[in-house]
Short mmCIF file of C-alpha atoms and ligand atoms in Angstrom, two decimals:
data_model
loop_
_atom_site.label_atom_id
_atom_site.label_comp_id
_atom_site.label_asym_id
_atom_site.label_seq_id
_atom_site.Cartn_x
_atom_site.Cartn_y
_atom_site.Cartn_z
CA MET A 24 94.59 108.48 138.62
CA ASN A 25 95.69 112.00 137.75
CA LEU A 26 96.40 113.08 134.19
CA THR A 27 97.66 116.14 132.37
CA LEU A 28 95.70 117.01 129.25
CA LYS A 29 97.07 119.21 126.50
CA VAL A 30 94.02 120.21 124.49
CA TRP A 31 93.79 122.26 121.28
CA ARG A 32 91.70 125.37 121.96
CA GLN A 33 90.49 127.55 119.12
CA ALA A 34 87.55 129.94 119.44
CA GLY A 35 86.48 129.80 115.79
CA PRO A 36 87.44 128.81 112.25
CA THR A 37 89.77 131.74 111.69
CA ALA A 38 90.78 132.46 115.29
CA PRO A 39 94.33 131.54 116.31
CA GLY A 40 94.57 128.27 118.20
CA GLN A 41 96.98 126.82 120.74
CA PHE A 42 97.37 123.96 123.19
CA GLU A 43 96.11 124.58 126.73
CA THR A 44 97.17 122.39 129.63
CA TYR A 45 94.55 121.10 132.06
CA GLU A 46 94.80 118.79 135.06
CA ALA A 47 92.32 115.92 135.26
CA ARG A 48 92.17 114.62 138.86
CA ASP A 49 90.73 111.43 140.34
CA ILE A 50 90.08 109.77 137.01
CA SER A 51 88.75 106.23 137.25
CA GLU A 52 90.32 103.71 134.91
CA ASP A 53 86.80 102.56 133.98
CA MET A 54 85.98 105.95 132.47
CA SER A 55 85.93 106.53 128.75
CA PHE A 56 88.01 109.28 127.23
CA LEU A 57 84.93 111.43 126.63
CA GLU A 58 84.04 111.18 130.32
CA VAL A 59 87.47 112.56 131.16
CA LEU A 60 86.72 115.53 128.90
CA ASP A 61 83.38 115.88 130.75
CA VAL A 62 85.22 115.98 134.09
CA VAL A 63 87.63 118.61 132.79
CA ASN A 64 84.75 120.65 131.36
CA GLU A 65 82.85 120.67 134.66
CA ASP A 66 85.92 121.97 136.36
CA LEU A 67 86.40 124.63 133.65
CA ASN A 68 82.76 125.59 133.98
CA ASP A 69 83.12 126.06 137.75
CA ARG A 70 86.11 128.28 137.17
CA GLY A 71 84.19 130.37 134.64
CA ILE A 72 86.30 129.20 131.67
CA GLU A 73 84.65 128.25 128.36
CA PRO A 74 84.40 124.43 128.26
CA ILE A 75 86.17 122.41 125.56
CA ALA A 76 83.93 121.86 122.53
CA PHE A 77 83.96 118.28 121.27
CA GLU A 78 81.50 116.18 119.27
CA HIS A 79 79.73 113.16 120.72
CA ASP A 80 76.39 111.48 120.52
CA CYS A 81 75.89 107.75 121.02
CA ARG A 82 78.92 107.13 123.22
CA GLU A 83 78.86 103.49 122.17
CA GLY A 84 80.88 103.54 119.00
CA ILE A 85 78.11 103.56 116.42
CA CYS A 86 77.41 107.16 115.44
CA GLY A 87 80.86 108.34 114.35
CA SER A 88 80.67 111.77 115.99
CA CYS A 89 83.49 111.58 118.44
CA GLY A 90 86.85 111.35 116.69
CA VAL A 91 89.87 113.27 117.92
CA MET A 92 93.61 112.80 117.64
CA ILE A 93 94.94 111.44 120.94
CA ASN A 94 98.72 111.28 121.37
CA GLY A 95 99.19 111.36 117.62
CA GLN A 96 96.78 108.50 116.88
CA ALA A 97 93.24 108.82 115.56
CA HIS A 98 90.86 107.75 118.37
CA GLY A 99 93.91 107.14 120.58
CA PRO A 100 95.80 103.96 121.35
CA GLY A 101 92.81 101.60 121.67
CA PHE A 102 92.46 98.81 119.12
CA ARG A 103 89.33 99.18 116.95
CA THR A 104 87.69 101.64 119.30
CA ALA A 105 86.18 105.06 118.81
CA THR A 106 87.19 107.80 121.25
CA CYS A 107 83.99 107.21 123.25
CA GLN A 108 84.99 103.58 123.82
CA LEU A 109 88.59 104.35 124.69
CA HIS A 110 89.06 103.19 128.27
CA MET A 111 91.33 105.10 130.56
CA ARG A 112 92.90 101.85 131.77
CA LEU A 113 95.07 102.11 128.66
CA PHE A 114 96.78 105.09 130.31
CA LYS A 115 98.95 105.32 133.41
CA ASP A 116 98.72 107.62 136.41
CA GLY A 117 100.63 110.83 135.67
CA ASP A 118 100.43 110.47 131.89
CA SER A 119 100.38 113.57 129.75
CA ILE A 120 97.87 113.26 126.89
CA THR A 121 97.73 115.50 123.83
CA VAL A 122 94.34 116.02 122.18
CA GLU A 123 94.05 117.61 118.76
CA PRO A 124 91.24 117.91 116.21
CA TRP A 125 91.29 116.09 112.85
CA ARG A 126 93.33 118.08 110.36
CA ALA A 127 92.57 118.06 106.62
CA ALA A 128 91.81 120.81 104.11
CA SER A 129 88.24 119.54 103.68
CA PHE A 130 87.63 119.17 107.43
CA PRO A 131 87.68 122.87 108.37
CA LEU A 132 87.79 123.49 112.08
CA ILE A 133 84.64 124.88 113.68
CA ARG A 134 85.75 125.21 117.27
CA ASP A 135 88.29 123.50 119.59
CA LEU A 136 88.07 119.80 118.69
CA VAL A 137 85.07 120.04 116.36
CA VAL A 138 85.58 119.94 112.60
CA ASN A 139 83.09 120.15 109.74
CA ARG A 140 82.89 116.77 108.05
CA SER A 141 80.13 117.59 105.60
CA ALA A 142 82.47 116.79 102.68
CA PHE A 143 81.63 113.17 103.55
CA ASP A 144 77.96 113.96 102.94
CA ARG A 145 78.83 115.25 99.47
CA ILE A 146 80.45 111.89 98.66
CA ILE A 147 77.43 109.95 99.97
CA GLU A 148 75.02 112.15 98.02
CA SER A 149 76.91 111.58 94.79
CA GLY A 150 76.48 107.82 95.30
CA GLY A 151 72.76 108.28 94.62
CA PHE A 152 70.23 105.57 95.34
CA ILE A 153 69.65 101.87 94.79
CA SER A 154 66.63 100.64 92.85
CA VAL A 155 64.36 98.59 95.08
CA ASN A 156 60.61 98.20 94.83
CA THR A 157 58.60 99.90 97.50
CA GLY A 158 56.12 97.98 99.60
CA SER A 159 56.76 95.37 102.23
CA ALA A 160 60.25 93.95 102.33
CA VAL A 161 60.74 90.76 100.36
CA GLU A 162 61.54 87.56 102.18
CA ALA A 163 65.31 87.75 102.79
CA ASN A 164 66.06 84.30 101.41
CA MET A 165 64.52 85.19 98.06
CA ILE A 166 67.74 86.93 97.04
CA PRO A 167 70.50 84.35 96.69
CA ILE A 168 73.91 85.57 97.82
CA PRO A 169 77.02 83.65 98.88
CA LYS A 170 77.84 83.93 102.58
CA VAL A 171 81.36 85.28 101.95
CA VAL A 172 79.95 88.07 99.80
CA SER A 173 77.35 89.15 102.33
CA ASP A 174 80.05 89.04 105.03
CA ALA A 175 82.35 91.25 102.98
CA ALA A 176 79.53 93.71 102.33
CA MET A 177 78.69 93.74 106.03
CA ASP A 178 82.32 94.45 106.94
CA ALA A 179 82.31 97.46 104.62
CA ALA A 180 78.92 98.61 105.91
CA GLU A 181 80.35 98.90 109.42
CA CYS A 182 81.82 102.31 108.54
CA ILE A 183 80.46 104.97 110.90
CA GLY A 184 81.85 107.92 108.93
CA CYS A 185 83.97 109.27 111.79
CA GLY A 186 86.76 110.56 109.54
CA ALA A 187 89.62 108.75 111.29
CA CYS A 188 90.85 107.42 107.93
CA VAL A 189 91.24 110.95 106.55
CA ALA A 190 92.70 112.21 109.80
CA SER A 191 95.31 109.47 110.04
CA CYS A 192 96.27 109.47 106.35
CA PRO A 193 99.51 111.37 105.63
CA ASN A 194 97.88 112.39 102.31
CA GLY A 195 94.51 113.38 103.75
CA ALA A 196 92.83 110.81 101.51
CA ALA A 197 89.28 109.57 102.06
CA SER A 198 89.75 106.35 100.10
CA LEU A 199 88.83 104.03 102.97
CA PHE A 200 85.59 105.88 103.72
CA THR A 201 84.56 106.18 100.07
CA ALA A 202 85.49 102.60 99.22
CA ALA A 203 83.64 101.21 102.25
CA LYS A 204 80.50 103.21 101.46
CA MET A 205 80.69 102.15 97.82
CA GLN A 206 81.54 98.51 98.31
CA HIS A 207 78.82 97.55 100.72
CA LEU A 208 76.44 98.34 97.85
CA ASN A 209 78.61 97.22 94.93
CA LEU A 210 78.95 93.76 96.44
CA LEU A 211 75.25 93.12 96.92
CA PRO A 212 72.67 92.10 94.30
CA GLN A 213 70.53 95.11 95.22
CA GLY A 214 73.40 97.45 94.39
CA GLN A 215 74.09 96.19 90.87
CA ALA A 216 71.74 98.39 88.80
CA GLU A 217 73.56 101.63 89.68
CA ARG A 218 76.93 100.08 90.39
CA TRP A 219 79.02 101.75 87.68
CA GLN A 220 77.45 105.21 87.92
CA ARG A 221 77.86 105.09 91.69
CA THR A 222 81.52 104.10 91.43
CA GLN A 223 82.54 106.86 89.05
CA SER A 224 80.48 109.57 90.74
CA MET A 225 81.75 108.77 94.21
CA VAL A 226 85.40 108.58 93.14
CA GLU A 227 85.15 111.92 91.36
CA THR A 228 83.41 113.62 94.27
CA MET A 229 85.93 112.16 96.72
CA GLU A 230 88.72 113.68 94.67
CA ASP A 231 87.09 117.11 94.76
CA PHE A 232 87.79 117.20 98.47
CA PHE A 233 90.46 114.69 99.46
CA GLY A 234 93.91 113.40 98.57
CA SER A 235 95.03 110.25 96.84
CA CYS A 236 95.84 106.86 98.31
CA THR A 237 99.51 105.86 98.37
CA SER A 238 98.92 102.63 100.31
CA HIS A 239 100.43 103.70 103.62
CA GLY A 240 97.80 101.47 105.23
CA GLU A 241 97.53 103.83 108.19
CA CYS A 242 93.73 104.18 107.86
CA GLN A 243 92.89 100.55 108.48
CA PHE A 244 94.54 100.71 111.89
CA ALA A 245 92.95 104.05 112.75
CA CYS A 246 89.50 102.79 111.75
CA PRO A 247 87.43 102.06 114.87
CA LYS A 248 85.63 99.38 112.88
CA GLY A 249 88.78 97.78 111.52
CA ILE A 250 87.75 98.13 107.88
CA SER A 251 90.54 96.74 105.72
CA ILE A 252 92.23 98.50 102.80
CA ASP A 253 91.03 95.54 100.74
CA VAL A 254 87.97 97.69 100.01
CA ILE A 255 90.25 100.32 98.43
CA ALA A 256 91.71 97.75 96.03
CA TYR A 257 88.15 96.73 95.19
CA MET A 258 87.22 100.37 94.53
CA ASN A 259 90.25 100.82 92.24
CA ARG A 260 89.23 97.76 90.25
CA ASP A 261 85.60 98.86 89.99
CA TYR A 262 86.63 102.35 88.99
CA LEU A 263 88.51 101.19 85.90
CA LYS A 264 85.58 99.01 84.86
CA SER A 265 83.11 101.82 85.53
CA MET A 266 84.92 104.12 83.11
CA SER A 267 84.32 101.80 80.15
CA LYS A 268 80.82 100.73 81.28
CA ASN A 269 79.67 104.34 81.69
CA ARG A 270 81.11 105.19 78.33
CA LYS A 271 78.89 102.57 76.73
CA LEU A 272 75.94 103.99 78.66
CA GLY A 273 76.79 107.48 77.40
CA GLY A 274 77.22 108.77 80.93
CA GLN A 275 73.59 108.02 81.85
CA GLY A 276 72.82 108.22 85.53
CA LEU A 277 76.05 109.92 86.55
CA THR A 278 75.16 112.24 89.40
CA THR A 279 78.14 114.52 88.98
CA MET B 24 78.01 112.30 110.30
CA ALA B 25 78.32 116.04 110.61
CA THR B 26 75.45 117.99 109.15
CA GLN B 27 75.65 121.42 107.68
CA SER B 28 74.37 124.14 109.96
CA SER B 29 73.79 127.66 108.82
CA THR B 30 76.59 129.07 110.98
CA GLU B 31 79.26 126.94 109.36
CA ALA B 32 80.94 127.98 106.18
CA ALA B 33 80.22 125.57 103.34
CA VAL B 34 83.03 123.16 102.62
CA ARG B 35 84.26 123.92 99.13
CA PRO B 36 86.11 121.52 96.83
CA VAL B 37 89.86 121.70 97.28
CA ASN B 38 90.71 120.22 93.91
CA ARG B 39 89.48 121.66 90.64
CA ARG B 40 87.84 119.09 88.40
CA PRO B 41 89.30 119.21 84.86
CA ARG B 42 87.13 119.26 81.75
CA PRO B 43 86.65 115.58 80.83
CA MET B 44 88.75 114.28 77.98
CA PRO B 45 87.56 111.42 75.74
CA TRP B 46 87.86 107.87 77.01
CA PRO B 47 90.39 106.42 77.91
CA LEU B 48 92.29 109.66 78.57
CA ASN B 49 89.69 110.68 81.15
CA ILE B 50 90.84 107.79 83.33
CA TYR B 51 94.17 109.55 83.78
CA GLN B 52 92.35 112.69 84.95
CA THR B 53 91.48 111.18 88.32
CA ALA B 54 93.87 110.19 91.07
CA VAL B 55 92.63 106.61 91.04
CA GLY B 56 93.39 106.45 87.30
CA LYS B 57 96.81 108.00 87.84
CA LYS B 58 97.55 105.30 90.40
CA TRP B 59 96.66 102.70 87.77
CA VAL B 60 99.13 104.34 85.41
CA MET B 61 101.78 104.48 88.14
CA ALA B 62 101.28 100.79 88.87
CA ILE B 63 101.46 99.70 85.22
CA THR B 64 104.46 101.89 84.39
CA GLY B 65 106.07 100.78 87.65
CA LEU B 66 105.64 97.19 86.55
CA MET B 67 107.35 98.01 83.24
CA GLU B 68 110.22 99.60 85.14
CA ILE B 69 110.50 96.54 87.35
CA GLY B 70 110.67 94.38 84.22
CA PHE B 71 113.51 96.53 82.95
CA LEU B 72 115.34 96.39 86.29
CA VAL B 73 115.19 92.60 86.34
CA MET B 74 116.56 92.29 82.79
CA HIS B 75 119.21 94.94 83.45
CA MET B 76 120.39 93.16 86.60
CA LEU B 77 120.44 89.73 84.92
CA GLY B 78 122.44 91.05 81.97
CA ASN B 79 124.93 92.80 84.21
CA LEU B 80 125.63 89.59 86.11
CA LYS B 81 127.70 88.65 83.04
CA ILE B 82 130.38 90.96 84.43
CA TYR B 83 131.39 88.02 86.67
CA LEU B 84 132.02 85.90 83.56
CA GLY B 85 134.62 88.31 82.26
CA ALA B 86 135.06 91.09 79.74
CA SER B 87 134.22 89.14 76.61
CA ALA B 88 130.98 87.74 78.09
CA LEU B 89 129.73 91.19 79.12
CA ASN B 90 130.75 92.89 75.87
CA HIS B 91 129.22 90.08 73.86
CA TYR B 92 125.94 90.51 75.78
CA ALA B 93 126.00 94.27 75.17
CA GLU B 94 126.52 93.68 71.47
CA GLY B 95 123.68 91.17 71.55
CA LEU B 96 121.34 93.88 72.85
CA ARG B 97 122.10 95.99 69.80
CA GLU B 98 121.63 93.09 67.43
CA PHE B 99 118.45 91.95 69.13
CA GLY B 100 115.83 91.00 66.51
CA ASP B 101 118.41 90.21 63.84
CA PRO B 102 117.83 89.35 61.00
CA PHE B 103 114.21 90.54 61.05
CA ALA B 104 114.86 94.07 62.28
CA PRO B 105 117.70 96.46 61.54
CA ARG B 106 120.51 96.74 64.07
CA GLU B 107 119.44 98.55 67.26
CA ALA B 108 115.83 98.83 66.05
CA VAL B 109 114.35 96.59 68.75
CA LEU B 110 116.62 98.16 71.35
CA TRP B 111 115.30 101.59 70.48
CA ILE B 112 111.69 100.46 70.59
CA LEU B 113 112.31 99.12 74.10
CA ARG B 114 114.12 102.30 75.09
CA ILE B 115 111.29 104.52 73.88
CA GLY B 116 108.73 102.36 75.66
CA LEU B 117 110.71 102.63 78.86
CA LEU B 118 111.14 106.36 78.44
CA VAL B 119 107.38 106.83 78.03
CA ALA B 120 106.81 104.70 81.15
CA VAL B 121 109.26 106.77 83.20
CA VAL B 122 107.81 110.08 82.02
CA LEU B 123 104.26 108.99 82.86
CA HIS B 124 105.36 107.59 86.22
CA VAL B 125 107.06 110.85 87.16
CA HIS B 126 104.23 113.02 85.88
CA ALA B 127 101.58 111.05 87.78
CA ALA B 128 103.71 111.10 90.94
CA PHE B 129 104.23 114.83 90.69
CA SER B 130 100.58 115.69 90.15
CA LEU B 131 99.45 113.37 92.97
CA TRP B 132 102.03 114.94 95.26
CA ARG B 133 100.62 118.38 94.46
CA MET B 134 97.08 117.14 95.03
CA ASN B 135 98.01 115.72 98.42
CA ARG B 136 99.65 118.96 99.45
CA ARG B 137 96.44 120.82 98.65
CA THR B 138 94.26 118.41 100.60
CA HIS B 139 96.57 118.08 103.57
CA PRO B 140 98.16 121.49 103.97
CA GLU B 141 98.21 121.56 107.75
CA SER B 142 100.15 118.98 109.64
CA TYR B 143 99.41 118.06 113.22
CA ARG B 144 100.89 120.31 115.86
CA SER B 145 101.51 117.37 118.16
CA LYS B 146 103.76 114.49 117.21
CA ARG B 147 102.16 111.82 115.02
CA ASP B 148 102.41 108.22 116.12
CA TYR B 149 102.28 106.14 112.93
CA ILE B 150 101.15 102.54 113.19
CA ALA B 151 101.37 101.25 109.64
CA ALA B 152 102.90 104.00 107.50
CA ASN B 153 106.54 103.03 107.36
CA TRP B 154 109.73 104.73 106.44
CA ALA B 155 109.57 103.42 102.88
CA SER B 156 106.01 104.55 102.23
CA ARG B 157 106.64 108.02 103.63
CA THR B 158 109.88 108.60 101.68
CA MET B 159 108.59 107.67 98.21
CA ARG B 160 108.65 111.34 97.21
CA TRP B 161 112.35 111.53 98.17
CA THR B 162 113.59 108.16 96.93
CA GLY B 163 111.82 108.75 93.60
CA PRO B 164 113.69 111.97 92.72
CA ILE B 165 116.98 110.52 94.00
CA VAL B 166 116.58 107.55 91.65
CA LEU B 167 115.65 109.88 88.77
CA LEU B 168 118.77 112.01 89.26
CA PHE B 169 120.82 108.84 89.52
CA ILE B 170 119.43 107.63 86.18
CA PHE B 171 120.64 110.83 84.48
CA TYR B 172 124.10 110.38 85.94
CA HIS B 173 124.15 106.66 85.14
CA LEU B 174 123.22 107.27 81.48
CA SER B 175 125.86 109.94 81.18
CA ASP B 176 128.43 107.67 82.81
CA LEU B 177 127.91 104.36 81.02
CA THR B 178 125.63 104.95 78.03
CA PHE B 179 126.80 108.27 76.58
CA GLY B 180 130.15 108.39 78.38
CA GLY B 181 130.20 112.08 79.27
CA GLN B 182 130.88 111.46 82.94
CA ASN B 183 133.16 108.49 82.36
CA PRO B 184 136.94 108.91 82.83
CA SER B 185 137.87 106.80 79.78
CA PHE B 186 134.80 105.93 77.74
CA GLN B 187 135.18 103.58 74.78
CA ASN B 188 132.08 102.80 72.76
CA GLY B 189 131.16 99.11 72.96
CA GLU B 190 133.83 98.32 75.58
CA VAL B 191 131.27 97.93 78.38
CA TYR B 192 133.51 96.00 80.74
CA HIS B 193 136.29 98.56 80.45
CA ASN B 194 133.88 101.47 80.97
CA VAL B 195 132.31 99.90 84.06
CA VAL B 196 135.65 99.17 85.67
CA ALA B 197 136.94 102.64 84.83
CA SER B 198 133.90 104.23 86.43
CA PHE B 199 133.63 102.06 89.53
CA SER B 200 137.36 102.31 90.29
CA ARG B 201 136.64 105.77 91.69
CA PRO B 202 135.64 105.17 95.34
CA SER B 203 133.25 108.13 95.51
CA VAL B 204 131.41 107.01 92.38
CA ALA B 205 131.20 103.44 93.66
CA ALA B 206 129.74 104.74 96.93
CA PHE B 207 127.23 106.86 95.02
CA TYR B 208 126.05 103.85 93.02
CA VAL B 209 125.57 101.86 96.21
CA ILE B 210 123.62 104.67 97.91
CA ALA B 211 121.43 105.30 94.87
CA ASN B 212 120.62 101.61 94.65
CA LEU B 213 119.67 101.51 98.32
CA ALA B 214 117.28 104.41 97.65
CA LEU B 215 115.90 102.43 94.71
CA GLY B 216 115.49 99.45 97.03
CA VAL B 217 113.44 101.49 99.52
CA HIS B 218 111.33 102.77 96.63
CA LEU B 219 110.81 99.25 95.28
CA PHE B 220 109.95 97.82 98.67
CA HIS B 221 106.88 100.03 98.88
CA GLY B 222 106.10 100.29 95.17
CA ALA B 223 106.19 96.58 94.41
CA TRP B 224 103.61 96.03 97.14
CA SER B 225 101.53 99.14 96.54
CA MET B 226 101.01 98.39 92.83
CA PHE B 227 98.81 95.43 93.74
CA GLN B 228 96.52 97.75 95.71
CA SER B 229 96.42 100.32 92.92
CA MET B 230 95.44 97.71 90.37
CA GLY B 231 92.92 96.12 92.69
CA ILE B 232 94.77 92.81 92.80
CA ASN B 233 93.50 91.72 96.12
CA SER B 234 92.40 88.39 97.47
CA PRO B 235 92.37 87.46 101.16
CA GLN B 236 94.05 84.18 100.26
CA TYR B 237 97.11 85.73 98.66
CA ASN B 238 97.35 89.17 100.29
CA SER B 239 100.16 88.25 102.67
CA LEU B 240 102.22 87.06 99.70
CA ARG B 241 102.24 90.57 98.23
CA ARG B 242 104.64 91.81 100.92
CA VAL B 243 106.78 88.69 100.54
CA PHE B 244 106.95 89.33 96.80
CA ALA B 245 108.04 92.95 97.34
CA VAL B 246 110.79 91.96 99.78
CA LEU B 247 112.14 89.15 97.60
CA LEU B 248 112.02 91.29 94.45
CA THR B 249 113.85 94.14 96.18
CA ILE B 250 116.60 91.83 97.44
CA ALA B 251 116.88 90.05 94.09
CA ILE B 252 117.38 93.31 92.20
CA ILE B 253 119.31 95.47 94.65
CA GLY B 254 121.64 92.72 95.96
CA PRO B 255 123.38 92.04 92.63
CA ASN B 256 123.25 95.72 91.67
CA ILE B 257 125.25 96.90 94.66
CA SER B 258 127.62 93.98 94.32
CA PHE B 259 129.02 95.38 91.04
CA PRO B 260 130.68 98.57 92.38
CA ILE B 261 131.77 96.69 95.51
CA ALA B 262 133.35 93.93 93.42
CA VAL B 263 135.32 96.49 91.39
CA GLN B 264 136.44 98.27 94.53
CA LEU B 265 137.58 94.98 96.08
CA GLY B 266 139.45 94.02 92.93
CA ILE B 267 137.29 90.96 92.27
CA VAL B 268 136.30 92.48 88.94
CA GLY B 269 138.81 94.59 87.07
S1 FES C 17 80.06 109.11 120.35
FE1 FES C 17 79.11 107.89 118.81
S2 FES C 17 80.86 106.84 118.01
FE2 FES C 17 81.69 107.88 119.71
#
């Protein structure tokens, strides 16, 4: 099939940007969206035009590099898929597709479709560590944990840090990311020792960079891993508790 | 996750962190804490709206029933408290709730403008964010302006064509007999309904009231509450206009 791509081109962080229109010919419906960008880039290369810069790595939905806004939806119209897993069979011959980078104050644009998501690293850093003994791993069944709890922690741990939640949120909030990263530890026995310091530090660092949640619920549909906003409610609950627990601890262990 | 390379400019905080106040005031210094305050004050406002609507239903029982109820509000707590004392305590509590609700909303709105200054150049295609959730910052101020007018109309009487203290039924009929005013009350209540539809659901999230078993009921609750409050409320001006009450 043949497609028309409208792609955001911007040479650098402060350079002016605009949409450029490119034709993508003979696209197979089995291709992923990133492969279409590859096809377009080869053509641009042959014509001596600077190829479109976009981030990618694993191309199997596990690294979180590849997010872009496709037709006004984070990672495009696919259900629970990252851009690299978005199959072109979801589009029709002759479709016009608009591709834009994530936009948020704390995701400054680097070039074309690539943004700097290192604000996420600041949130992770502020979460600190969990106390586990070094040495060989203990036998897994030595730590009792209800199945539902380990399932909930696993669901939260699926987050690949792609930034689709921030990108899709009308407030530019990172609540889904922060809550997922916090809750997969807060739910588990191994995460209890630092639970309250982690909660307060991560919430405060998140708010240095991102907006506040107003429960639009947009993020949970943009999330390629389908993480539910239930984790945000859990974070809100833990946050209130953490404020009184940390007070009793005199602020010990707070990383920020 | 993106790593920092030397060619990229460092990402700097967008929001300035305030100097921490003593507990529990420091809770209100974060957005998550402000959402807690919005949820709790919102719940107080919902409580008021329910009582206000139930009391006003007495208008269908006639002038003496409504006026008697209004007098009862002033005498509430008798003989333990002086006349109007309990009423004023409730009023002050409600006023504090509204002020906090508005202040939290305003500062969160400013925060979200800082963190999301650039909108997308292409058209957004929202999946979950609905009309109600995206108009909270418009329906809120509309309701606030309406409250000022409403107080001036039926509590203080400044905007009322023939205000008589204590004659609630008379004042209501006098006010709602004007078609434009009746229409304004209906529109303002519809805005309140849109605000409630999102707020009455969102407060559960803000307060972390979340359980997979009951989550679907939160939306049902918000819809039923909105209908239960707004339905009777808009019926009052319509009933006066139709001559059912008057
Ligand atoms: S390239 Fe790794 S998630 Fe898409």
